[in-house]
Short mmCIF file of C-alpha atoms and ligand atoms in Angstrom, two decimals:
data_model
loop_
_atom_site.label_atom_id
_atom_site.label_comp_id
_atom_site.label_asym_id
_atom_site.label_seq_id
_atom_site.Cartn_x
_atom_site.Cartn_y
_atom_site.Cartn_z
CA MET A 1 0.00 0.00 0.00
CA ILE A 2 1.36 3.38 -0.93
CA LYS A 3 1.50 6.04 1.71
CA LYS A 4 2.71 9.41 0.63
CA GLU A 5 5.14 11.44 2.68
CA ILE A 6 3.56 14.84 2.95
CA ASP A 7 6.10 16.74 5.03
CA ASN A 8 6.90 18.99 2.06
CA GLU A 9 3.27 19.95 1.60
CA LEU A 10 2.73 20.52 5.31
CA GLU A 11 5.70 22.92 5.51
CA TYR A 12 3.49 25.36 3.65
CA ILE A 13 1.13 25.45 6.63
CA GLN A 14 3.89 27.23 8.56
CA LYS A 15 4.70 29.47 5.60
CA VAL A 16 1.09 30.67 5.29
CA LYS A 17 0.93 31.06 9.05
CA GLN A 18 3.90 33.42 8.91
CA ILE A 19 2.21 35.53 6.23
CA ASN A 20 -0.96 35.63 8.32
CA GLU A 21 0.79 36.46 11.61
CA GLY A 22 -1.03 39.08 13.68
CA LYS A 23 -3.80 39.62 11.11
CA ASN A 24 -6.74 37.98 12.93
CA LEU A 25 -8.07 36.28 9.80
CA HIS A 26 -11.23 34.20 9.44
CA TYR A 27 -12.35 31.39 7.18
CA HIS A 28 -15.80 30.22 6.20
CA ILE A 29 -16.42 26.75 4.79
CA LEU A 30 -19.42 25.27 3.02
CA THR A 31 -19.49 21.49 2.65
CA MET A 32 -21.78 19.82 0.16
CA GLY A 33 -22.53 16.13 -0.19
CA CYS A 34 -21.75 13.03 1.79
CA GLN A 35 -20.03 12.17 5.05
CA LEU A 36 -16.76 11.55 3.21
CA ASN A 37 -16.78 15.15 2.08
CA GLU A 38 -17.58 16.22 5.64
CA ASN A 39 -14.59 14.24 6.86
CA ASP A 40 -12.41 15.87 4.16
CA SER A 41 -13.72 19.24 5.31
CA GLU A 42 -12.62 18.48 8.85
CA LYS A 43 -9.12 18.07 7.44
CA ILE A 44 -9.40 21.28 5.40
CA CYS A 45 -10.52 23.06 8.61
CA GLY A 46 -7.59 21.50 10.47
CA MET A 47 -5.17 22.92 7.90
CA ALA A 48 -6.91 26.32 7.81
CA GLU A 49 -6.77 26.67 11.60
CA GLU A 50 -3.08 25.75 11.69
CA MET A 51 -2.47 28.38 9.03
CA GLY A 52 -3.85 30.98 11.43
CA TYR A 53 -7.47 31.30 10.33
CA THR A 54 -10.39 31.18 12.77
CA LYS A 55 -13.70 29.69 11.69
CA THR A 56 -16.70 31.93 11.14
CA GLN A 57 -20.29 31.08 10.23
CA GLU A 58 -20.66 34.54 8.67
CA ILE A 59 -19.39 34.63 5.12
CA MET A 60 -19.25 38.45 5.32
CA ASP A 61 -16.56 38.21 8.01
CA ALA A 62 -14.43 35.73 6.11
CA ASP A 63 -11.03 36.44 4.57
CA LEU A 64 -10.96 32.95 3.10
CA VAL A 65 -14.06 31.19 1.75
CA ILE A 66 -13.80 27.47 1.03
CA TYR A 67 -16.31 25.39 -0.90
CA ASN A 68 -15.98 21.61 -0.64
CA THR A 69 -18.15 20.44 -3.50
CA CYS A 70 -20.23 17.40 -4.48
CA CYS A 71 -21.30 16.31 -7.96
CA VAL A 72 -23.39 13.24 -7.26
CA ARG A 73 -26.57 15.03 -8.35
CA GLU A 74 -27.25 18.13 -10.40
CA ASN A 75 -28.72 20.22 -7.55
CA ALA A 76 -25.36 20.27 -5.73
CA GLU A 77 -23.76 21.73 -8.85
CA GLU A 78 -26.40 24.40 -9.22
CA ARG A 79 -25.90 25.33 -5.60
CA LEU A 80 -22.18 25.95 -6.12
CA PHE A 81 -22.72 28.23 -9.09
CA GLY A 82 -25.28 30.21 -7.08
CA LYS A 83 -22.79 30.61 -4.24
CA LEU A 84 -19.94 31.60 -6.57
CA GLY A 85 -22.15 34.33 -8.01
CA GLU A 86 -22.78 35.72 -4.51
CA VAL A 87 -19.22 35.54 -3.25
CA LYS A 88 -17.88 37.44 -6.27
CA LYS A 89 -19.22 40.70 -4.79
CA LEU A 90 -17.49 39.97 -1.51
CA LYS A 91 -14.22 39.39 -3.30
CA GLU A 92 -14.57 42.65 -5.19
CA ALA A 93 -15.39 44.54 -1.97
CA LYS A 94 -12.70 43.17 0.34
CA GLY A 95 -10.41 40.81 -1.55
CA THR A 96 -11.76 37.61 0.02
CA ILE A 97 -9.79 34.57 -1.11
CA ILE A 98 -11.96 31.88 -2.72
CA ALA A 99 -10.87 28.24 -2.65
CA ILE A 100 -12.94 25.53 -4.32
CA GLY A 101 -12.25 21.85 -3.72
CA GLY A 102 -13.92 18.45 -3.76
CA CYS A 103 -15.56 16.11 -6.26
CA MET A 104 -16.93 18.68 -8.71
CA MET A 105 -13.41 19.96 -9.33
CA GLN A 106 -12.47 16.54 -10.75
CA GLU A 107 -14.87 17.23 -13.63
CA LYS A 108 -13.09 19.00 -16.50
CA HIS A 109 -16.17 20.72 -17.91
CA ILE A 110 -16.95 22.24 -14.49
CA VAL A 111 -13.43 23.57 -13.97
CA GLU A 112 -13.54 25.09 -17.48
CA LYS A 113 -16.84 26.77 -16.67
CA ILE A 114 -15.48 28.23 -13.40
CA LYS A 115 -12.31 29.45 -15.08
CA LYS A 116 -14.34 31.11 -17.81
CA SER A 117 -17.11 32.74 -15.84
CA TYR A 118 -16.42 32.90 -12.09
CA SER A 119 -14.01 34.42 -9.59
CA TYR A 120 -11.70 32.11 -7.65
CA ASP A 121 -8.15 31.89 -6.31
CA VAL A 122 -7.54 28.19 -5.71
CA ILE A 123 -9.10 25.09 -7.25
CA PHE A 124 -8.04 21.78 -5.74
CA GLY A 125 -9.41 18.27 -6.22
CA THR A 126 -10.07 15.11 -4.25
CA HIS A 127 -6.53 13.83 -4.88
CA THR A 128 -4.80 17.09 -3.92
CA LEU A 129 -6.36 17.93 -0.57
CA GLN A 130 -2.94 17.94 1.09
CA ASN A 131 -1.74 20.59 -1.37
CA PHE A 132 -4.27 23.13 -0.12
CA PRO A 133 -1.72 25.06 2.04
CA LYS A 134 0.83 25.11 -0.81
CA ASP A 135 -1.75 26.27 -3.33
CA LEU A 136 -3.03 28.93 -0.96
CA TYR A 137 0.53 30.13 -0.32
CA HIS A 138 1.20 30.66 -4.01
CA ALA A 139 -2.19 32.24 -4.58
CA ILE A 140 -1.60 34.77 -1.78
CA LEU A 141 2.05 35.52 -2.41
CA GLU A 142 2.07 35.56 -6.19
CA ARG A 143 -1.49 36.86 -6.57
CA LYS A 144 -2.26 34.30 -9.21
CA LYS A 145 -4.99 31.77 -9.74
CA ILE A 146 -3.99 28.20 -8.94
CA THR A 147 -5.60 25.08 -10.39
CA ASP A 148 -4.24 21.93 -8.79
CA ILE A 149 -6.01 18.83 -10.04
CA LEU A 150 -4.63 15.31 -10.43
CA ASP A 151 -6.23 13.04 -13.01
CA ILE A 152 -4.64 9.92 -11.63
CA ASP A 153 -5.62 8.42 -8.29
CA GLY A 154 -4.15 10.10 -5.28
CA GLU A 155 -2.29 8.08 -2.71
CA ILE A 156 -3.54 7.49 0.79
CA ILE A 157 -2.57 10.53 2.81
CA GLU A 158 -1.87 10.18 6.52
CA GLY A 159 -1.09 12.83 9.08
CA LEU A 160 -3.17 15.80 7.93
CA PRO A 161 -4.27 18.04 10.80
CA ILE A 162 -7.96 17.67 11.58
CA LYS A 163 -10.52 19.81 13.35
CA ARG A 164 -13.52 17.67 14.17
CA GLU A 165 -17.05 19.02 14.22
CA ASP A 166 -18.17 17.03 17.22
CA SER A 167 -16.56 15.95 20.48
CA ILE A 168 -18.46 12.68 20.95
CA ARG A 169 -18.98 11.28 17.43
CA ALA A 170 -16.15 11.02 14.92
CA SER A 171 -15.82 9.80 11.35
CA VAL A 172 -12.86 7.76 10.25
CA THR A 173 -12.27 7.25 6.53
CA ILE A 174 -11.12 3.67 5.91
CA MET A 175 -10.93 3.65 2.12
CA ASN A 176 -11.05 5.95 -0.86
CA GLY A 177 -12.57 5.50 -4.29
CA CYS A 178 -14.88 2.95 -5.84
CA ASN A 179 -14.51 0.16 -8.40
CA ASN A 180 -18.18 -0.63 -8.86
CA PHE A 181 -19.12 1.72 -11.68
CA CYS A 182 -22.85 1.74 -11.07
CA THR A 183 -23.99 3.21 -14.37
CA TYR A 184 -25.69 6.28 -12.86
CA CYS A 185 -22.82 7.24 -10.58
CA ILE A 186 -20.07 9.80 -11.07
CA VAL A 187 -18.13 8.81 -7.93
CA PRO A 188 -15.67 6.33 -9.53
CA TYR A 189 -14.67 9.06 -12.00
CA VAL A 190 -14.05 11.76 -9.39
CA ARG A 191 -12.76 9.72 -6.46
CA GLY A 192 -10.75 7.19 -8.45
CA ARG A 193 -10.12 3.51 -7.86
CA GLU A 194 -10.68 1.73 -4.59
CA ARG A 195 -7.74 1.86 -2.17
CA SER A 196 -7.79 1.06 1.52
CA ARG A 197 -6.00 2.67 4.40
CA ASN A 198 -3.61 0.57 6.42
CA PRO A 199 -5.44 -1.14 9.30
CA GLU A 200 -2.75 0.03 11.74
CA ASP A 201 -3.35 3.67 10.78
CA ILE A 202 -7.11 3.25 11.19
CA LEU A 203 -6.83 1.53 14.56
CA ASN A 204 -4.35 4.13 15.83
CA GLU A 205 -6.74 6.90 14.82
CA VAL A 206 -9.66 5.20 16.60
CA LYS A 207 -7.53 4.58 19.70
CA SER A 208 -6.51 8.20 19.95
CA LEU A 209 -10.13 9.27 19.42
CA ALA A 210 -11.14 7.00 22.30
CA GLN A 211 -8.45 8.61 24.46
CA GLU A 212 -9.80 12.04 23.58
CA GLY A 213 -13.21 10.94 24.86
CA TYR A 214 -15.01 10.10 21.60
CA LYS A 215 -17.73 7.49 22.09
CA GLU A 216 -19.04 6.82 18.60
CA ILE A 217 -17.08 6.04 15.45
CA THR A 218 -18.42 5.94 11.90
CA LEU A 219 -16.19 4.07 9.46
CA LEU A 220 -16.44 5.73 6.07
CA GLY A 221 -15.83 4.74 2.49
CA GLN A 222 -17.64 4.50 -0.86
CA ASN A 223 -17.82 0.73 -0.46
CA VAL A 224 -16.74 -0.07 3.08
CA ASN A 225 -17.44 -3.77 3.05
CA SER A 226 -14.96 -4.34 0.25
CA TYR A 227 -12.28 -2.87 2.54
CA MET A 228 -8.84 -4.28 1.53
CA ARG A 229 -10.30 -6.39 -1.28
CA VAL A 230 -8.04 -4.96 -3.95
CA GLU A 231 -5.00 -5.27 -1.67
CA ARG A 232 -5.98 -8.83 -0.67
CA GLU A 233 -6.30 -9.91 -4.28
CA LYS A 234 -2.86 -8.48 -5.04
CA GLU A 235 -1.36 -10.37 -2.10
CA ASN A 236 -2.94 -13.60 -3.29
CA THR A 237 -1.36 -13.27 -6.69
CA LEU A 238 1.98 -12.70 -5.00
CA ASP A 239 1.25 -15.80 -2.96
CA LYS A 240 2.06 -14.36 0.44
CA GLY A 241 -1.23 -14.47 2.25
CA ALA A 242 -0.76 -12.85 5.63
CA ILE A 243 -3.20 -14.84 7.72
CA ASN A 244 -3.19 -12.73 10.84
CA ARG A 245 -3.44 -9.44 9.05
CA ILE A 246 -6.57 -7.35 9.16
CA ASP A 247 -7.33 -7.79 5.50
CA SER A 248 -11.12 -7.60 5.39
CA PHE A 249 -13.95 -5.42 6.63
CA ALA A 250 -15.13 -8.15 9.00
CA LYS A 251 -11.71 -8.31 10.65
CA LEU A 252 -11.54 -4.53 10.87
CA LEU A 253 -14.93 -4.38 12.60
CA ARG A 254 -13.79 -6.95 15.13
CA ALA A 255 -10.57 -5.04 15.79
CA VAL A 256 -12.33 -1.69 16.25
CA ASN A 257 -14.83 -3.41 18.56
CA GLU A 258 -11.90 -4.26 20.87
CA ILE A 259 -10.90 -0.65 21.44
CA ASN A 260 -11.71 0.49 24.96
CA GLY A 261 -13.72 3.67 25.37
CA ILE A 262 -15.57 3.43 22.05
CA GLU A 263 -19.21 2.55 22.71
CA LYS A 264 -20.79 2.55 19.27
CA ILE A 265 -19.51 1.69 15.81
CA ARG A 266 -21.34 2.57 12.62
CA PHE A 267 -20.29 2.35 8.98
CA THR A 268 -21.38 3.75 5.64
CA SER A 269 -21.80 2.95 2.80
CA PRO A 270 -21.68 -0.78 2.19
CA HIS A 271 -22.68 -2.54 -1.04
CA PRO A 272 -25.17 -5.45 -0.80
CA LYS A 273 -22.93 -7.61 -3.00
CA ASP A 274 -20.12 -7.42 -0.43
CA PHE A 275 -22.22 -8.45 2.57
CA THR A 276 -20.41 -11.75 2.87
CA ASP A 277 -21.11 -14.10 5.79
CA ASP A 278 -18.01 -12.98 7.69
CA VAL A 279 -19.30 -9.37 7.68
CA ILE A 280 -22.76 -10.45 8.87
CA GLU A 281 -21.19 -12.56 11.63
CA ALA A 282 -18.95 -9.70 12.73
CA ILE A 283 -21.95 -7.36 13.02
CA ARG A 284 -23.77 -10.03 15.01
CA ASP A 285 -20.84 -10.74 17.33
CA CYS A 286 -19.54 -7.22 17.98
CA GLU A 287 -21.67 -5.72 20.72
CA LYS A 288 -20.59 -2.15 19.87
CA VAL A 289 -21.53 -2.37 16.20
CA SER A 290 -24.90 -0.71 15.57
CA LYS A 291 -27.58 -3.11 14.37
CA PHE A 292 -29.07 -0.32 12.25
CA ILE A 293 -27.60 -1.10 8.85
CA HIS A 294 -27.53 1.04 5.74
CA LEU A 295 -28.20 -1.27 2.81
CA PRO A 296 -28.40 0.79 -0.40
CA MET A 297 -30.97 -0.85 -2.66
CA GLN A 298 -31.22 1.81 -5.45
CA SER A 299 -34.10 -0.06 -7.14
CA GLY A 300 -36.32 -3.04 -6.39
CA SER A 301 -36.52 -4.13 -10.02
CA THR A 302 -34.14 -6.80 -11.29
CA ASN A 303 -34.20 -5.23 -14.77
CA VAL A 304 -33.29 -1.78 -13.49
CA LEU A 305 -30.66 -3.20 -11.13
CA LYS A 306 -29.08 -4.92 -14.11
CA ALA A 307 -29.04 -1.70 -16.12
CA MET A 308 -27.55 0.03 -13.06
CA ASN A 309 -24.80 -2.61 -12.88
CA ARG A 310 -25.66 -3.34 -9.25
CA VAL A 311 -24.96 -7.08 -9.73
CA TYR A 312 -27.81 -8.34 -7.54
CA THR A 313 -31.46 -9.12 -8.26
CA LYS A 314 -34.59 -8.15 -6.36
CA GLU A 315 -34.72 -11.67 -4.93
CA GLN A 316 -31.07 -11.64 -3.88
CA TYR A 317 -31.56 -8.32 -2.08
CA LEU A 318 -34.59 -9.68 -0.22
CA GLU A 319 -32.73 -12.91 0.61
CA LEU A 320 -29.87 -10.87 2.05
CA VAL A 321 -32.30 -8.92 4.24
CA GLU A 322 -33.86 -12.18 5.45
CA LYS A 323 -30.48 -13.71 6.16
CA MET A 324 -29.40 -10.67 8.15
CA LYS A 325 -32.69 -10.63 10.09
CA LYS A 326 -32.13 -14.26 10.96
CA GLU A 327 -28.50 -13.84 11.99
CA ILE A 328 -28.62 -10.46 13.71
CA PRO A 329 -31.31 -10.05 16.38
CA ASP A 330 -33.17 -6.71 16.16
CA VAL A 331 -31.45 -5.65 12.94
CA THR A 332 -33.11 -2.71 11.15
CA PHE A 333 -32.33 -1.09 7.81
CA SER A 334 -32.01 2.19 6.04
CA THR A 335 -31.56 2.48 2.29
CA ASP A 336 -30.94 4.67 -0.76
CA ILE A 337 -33.43 4.58 -3.63
CA ILE A 338 -33.22 6.24 -7.03
CA VAL A 339 -36.47 6.79 -8.90
CA GLY A 340 -36.70 7.41 -12.63
CA PHE A 341 -33.57 5.61 -13.78
CA PRO A 342 -33.56 5.37 -17.62
CA GLY A 343 -35.99 2.71 -18.82
CA GLU A 344 -37.76 2.33 -15.46
CA THR A 345 -41.28 1.12 -16.28
CA GLU A 346 -44.36 1.34 -14.09
CA GLU A 347 -43.84 -2.34 -13.33
CA ASP A 348 -40.21 -1.75 -12.34
CA PHE A 349 -41.27 1.05 -10.02
CA GLU A 350 -43.92 -1.21 -8.47
CA ASP A 351 -41.11 -3.67 -7.69
CA THR A 352 -39.34 -0.91 -5.76
CA LEU A 353 -42.50 -0.18 -3.78
CA ASP A 354 -42.90 -3.91 -3.17
CA VAL A 355 -39.43 -4.23 -1.60
CA VAL A 356 -40.05 -1.11 0.50
CA ARG A 357 -43.28 -2.67 1.84
CA LYS A 358 -41.50 -5.95 2.56
CA VAL A 359 -38.37 -4.61 4.26
CA LYS A 360 -40.13 -1.76 6.11
CA PHE A 361 -36.99 0.41 6.13
CA GLU A 362 -36.55 2.65 9.16
CA GLN A 363 -35.09 5.36 6.95
CA ILE A 364 -35.08 5.90 3.18
CA PHE A 365 -32.90 8.39 1.35
CA MET A 366 -34.87 9.02 -1.84
CA PHE A 367 -33.33 10.50 -4.95
CA ILE A 368 -34.67 11.49 -8.34
CA TYR A 369 -32.33 10.16 -11.02
CA SER A 370 -29.96 12.91 -12.13
CA ARG A 371 -28.01 12.66 -15.40
CA ARG A 372 -24.28 12.86 -14.84
CA VAL A 373 -21.97 13.72 -17.74
CA GLY A 374 -19.55 10.87 -18.46
CA THR A 375 -21.61 8.06 -16.91
CA PRO A 376 -23.10 5.23 -19.02
CA ALA A 377 -26.66 5.96 -17.87
CA ASP A 378 -26.43 9.50 -19.23
CA LYS A 379 -25.99 8.02 -22.71
CA MET A 380 -29.01 5.73 -22.40
CA GLU A 381 -31.78 6.73 -24.78
CA ASN A 382 -34.79 5.80 -22.68
CA GLN A 383 -34.59 8.71 -20.19
CA ILE A 384 -37.70 9.19 -18.08
CA PRO A 385 -39.60 12.50 -18.37
CA GLU A 386 -39.20 14.79 -15.33
CA GLU A 387 -42.92 14.75 -14.62
CA ILE A 388 -43.04 10.96 -14.30
CA LYS A 389 -39.91 10.97 -12.14
CA HIS A 390 -41.50 13.48 -9.75
CA LYS A 391 -44.81 11.59 -9.60
CA ARG A 392 -43.01 8.37 -8.74
CA PHE A 393 -40.93 10.17 -6.14
CA ASP A 394 -44.11 11.46 -4.49
CA ARG A 395 -45.65 7.99 -4.50
CA LEU A 396 -42.55 6.52 -2.88
CA LYS A 397 -42.57 9.33 -0.32
CA SER A 398 -46.22 8.61 0.62
CA LEU A 399 -45.45 4.94 1.11
CA TYR A 400 -42.36 5.85 3.15
CA GLU A 401 -44.44 8.10 5.40
CA GLU A 402 -46.97 5.30 5.95
CA ILE A 403 -44.21 2.90 6.93
CA LEU A 404 -42.46 5.53 9.01
CA LYS A 405 -45.59 6.06 11.09
CA LYS A 406 -46.02 2.33 11.66
CA ASN A 407 -42.35 1.91 12.57
CA ASN A 408 -42.52 4.93 14.88
CA GLU A 409 -45.55 3.55 16.73
CA GLN A 410 -43.49 0.55 17.76
CA TYR A 411 -41.19 2.83 19.73
CA ILE A 412 -43.97 4.21 21.94
CA GLY A 413 -43.68 2.94 25.52
CA LYS A 414 -40.15 1.64 24.98
CA THR A 415 -37.12 2.95 26.85
CA GLU A 416 -33.69 3.33 25.23
CA ASN A 417 -30.46 4.76 26.65
CA LEU A 418 -29.85 7.88 24.57
CA LEU A 419 -27.06 10.38 24.35
CA ILE A 420 -28.46 13.87 24.92
CA GLU A 421 -26.88 15.89 22.13
CA GLY A 422 -27.96 19.44 22.89
CA TYR A 423 -30.90 21.77 22.41
CA SER A 424 -33.52 21.13 19.76
CA LYS A 425 -32.94 23.29 16.67
CA THR A 426 -36.61 24.23 16.41
CA ASN A 427 -37.35 24.78 20.11
CA LYS A 428 -34.52 25.92 22.36
CA ASP A 429 -36.48 24.89 25.48
CA LEU A 430 -36.27 21.22 24.51
CA LEU A 431 -33.36 18.82 24.44
CA THR A 432 -32.63 16.52 21.55
CA ALA A 433 -31.26 13.02 21.16
CA ARG A 434 -31.30 10.28 18.52
CA THR A 435 -32.26 6.63 18.71
CA ASP A 436 -29.84 4.01 17.47
CA THR A 437 -31.94 4.03 14.28
CA ASN A 438 -31.24 7.73 13.75
CA LYS A 439 -34.70 8.98 14.75
CA VAL A 440 -34.75 12.41 16.36
CA VAL A 441 -36.16 12.41 19.90
CA VAL A 442 -37.08 15.67 21.66
CA LEU A 443 -37.56 15.83 25.40
CA GLU A 444 -37.75 18.20 28.35
CA GLY A 445 -34.82 18.33 30.72
CA GLU A 446 -32.04 20.27 32.39
CA SER A 447 -29.07 21.45 30.34
CA SER A 448 -26.84 19.40 32.66
CA LEU A 449 -28.05 16.29 30.78
CA ILE A 450 -26.28 17.40 27.59
CA GLY A 451 -23.45 14.99 26.78
CA LYS A 452 -24.82 12.29 29.08
CA VAL A 453 -26.42 8.96 28.24
CA VAL A 454 -29.79 8.66 30.00
CA PRO A 455 -32.78 6.31 29.81
CA VAL A 456 -35.49 7.93 27.70
CA LYS A 457 -39.02 6.57 27.34
CA ILE A 458 -40.73 7.34 24.02
CA VAL A 459 -44.22 8.76 24.62
CA SER A 460 -45.47 9.85 21.19
CA GLU A 461 -44.60 9.91 17.49
CA HIS A 462 -44.75 12.87 15.10
CA MET A 463 -43.62 11.39 11.75
CA TRP A 464 -40.19 13.06 11.53
CA TYR A 465 -39.46 12.97 15.25
CA LEU A 466 -40.44 11.20 18.48
CA LYS A 467 -41.22 12.74 21.86
CA GLY A 468 -39.56 11.25 24.92
CA GLU A 469 -39.32 11.63 28.67
CA VAL A 470 -36.34 11.01 30.88
CA GLU A 471 -37.07 7.85 32.82
CA ILE A 472 -36.42 8.40 36.50
CA ASN A 473 -35.79 5.23 38.45
N1 LIG B 1 -28.87 10.40 -9.54
C1 LIG B 1 -29.57 10.25 -8.41
N2 LIG B 1 -29.07 9.69 -7.29
C2 LIG B 1 -27.80 9.28 -7.33
N3 LIG B 1 -27.03 8.69 -6.39
C3 LIG B 1 -25.81 8.47 -6.92
N4 LIG B 1 -25.76 8.90 -8.19
C4 LIG B 1 -26.99 9.41 -8.47
C5 LIG B 1 -27.59 9.99 -9.62
N5 LIG B 1 -26.91 10.15 -10.76
C6 LIG B 1 -27.51 8.33 -5.08
C7 LIG B 1 -27.41 6.82 -4.82
C8 LIG B 1 -26.29 6.72 -3.84
C9 LIG B 1 -26.44 8.00 -3.08
C10 LIG B 1 -25.26 8.43 -2.30
O1 LIG B 1 -26.72 8.96 -4.08
O2 LIG B 1 -28.62 6.38 -4.25
O3 LIG B 1 -26.38 5.58 -3.00
FE1 LIG B 2 -21.37 5.13 -6.82
FE2 LIG B 2 -22.07 2.54 -6.96
FE3 LIG B 2 -19.61 3.23 -6.11
FE4 LIG B 2 -21.72 3.74 -4.55
S1 LIG B 2 -21.02 1.70 -5.18
S2 LIG B 2 -20.03 5.15 -5.02
S3 LIG B 2 -23.30 4.22 -6.06
S4 LIG B 2 -20.44 3.55 -8.17
#
């Protein structure tokens, strides 16, 4: 496994810090997209803070504005262009530095568009995150625009500074890239081929998080349950199988489960095809691993799944769910579903609804199919009209709400130990927590409960949240 030495790049952190000395500068960051991007942003924030910038929520106060972009669907792209239009005025007024990074910057046509029509100082990609201080240094000192994109896969970078958003929950990226090439998806083109971090580096990171007081770890990757597959296959061809090595996701889960201080382990996203028996057994056996599993389905129709290159059928997906229900007591599921994939017929869509009714997902992330330049599905001729896509989306949403209500009702009267996270966003007099299955719970209570795990009895359901009461023994 290649691990890049980044001392040269990190020297620029000190160089920018020297330039910024005594200036009381601020940065503002906007992160779009998935948890992997959020984790990258924590590293960008880590670098920015070490370069002498302080974070601000107010873009008007910022001397450096950073956009960490996503391109998985069109609406994220539109959002960036809207933001770039707004920030231009700020740049003209006070010379704000604009840095744009992330997945969208790996798309040539987007970078061309930005260069042609928008203001910016630094453009960096998913493979050049560690170059951000160097790029910024040159942009500031030489007053020139920097574009720093690598077309080839970046190496695994260790040792970047990190400023985490939360003090109890932390994300740990375990692999980069994806080899699956689902036909709708841009990710393999912007994040490159699958490559896994060394298990030792991952375990060291989790151990130090535990020492810092973190309780919950989410293992991240585009296809977490194929962790180390590429590396394992290479080792096999070299005929030096290291038996004791952590060379699979199942083994990694078991090793993380051993780390003292960590109380809950989650992971996202897995692929159904890689839910091998060893992974199912590890989830079953590891008491810290959450039994709320994200199992991206995308479609319930075998025909559509084939066109999506998902390599499983409707029946195989349902069999996997059944197998997991049998093996893992109290397992529950969340999923991703795309409606309106090219060629999706009414019958295909009914298959999706059928699986939703059967599995009774606790949470569904629903997406309208979005054409992505460069993907095979974008070239398919049988695109679905927008109106039909939206109608199907609404039908799926109604079914989801029905199921959600029924699932919610099963919580009423039950008590679960919940971590009190803080005040409710919508009502500052109430506290908020989340069930293991990611349902928001609001409750009355003293502020001293924040950060503590307390028994909470669920008393009522309100579709998108539950109401609870602290159970006093
Ligand atoms: N259109 C709509 N949804 C998409 N996703 C990925 N690519 C697209 C696309 N082109 C969804 C998938 C994936 C989730 C992260 O985003 O459901 O699991
Ligand atoms: Fe995209 Fe499919 Fe890879 Fe997920 S598994 S990142 S949907 S190509």
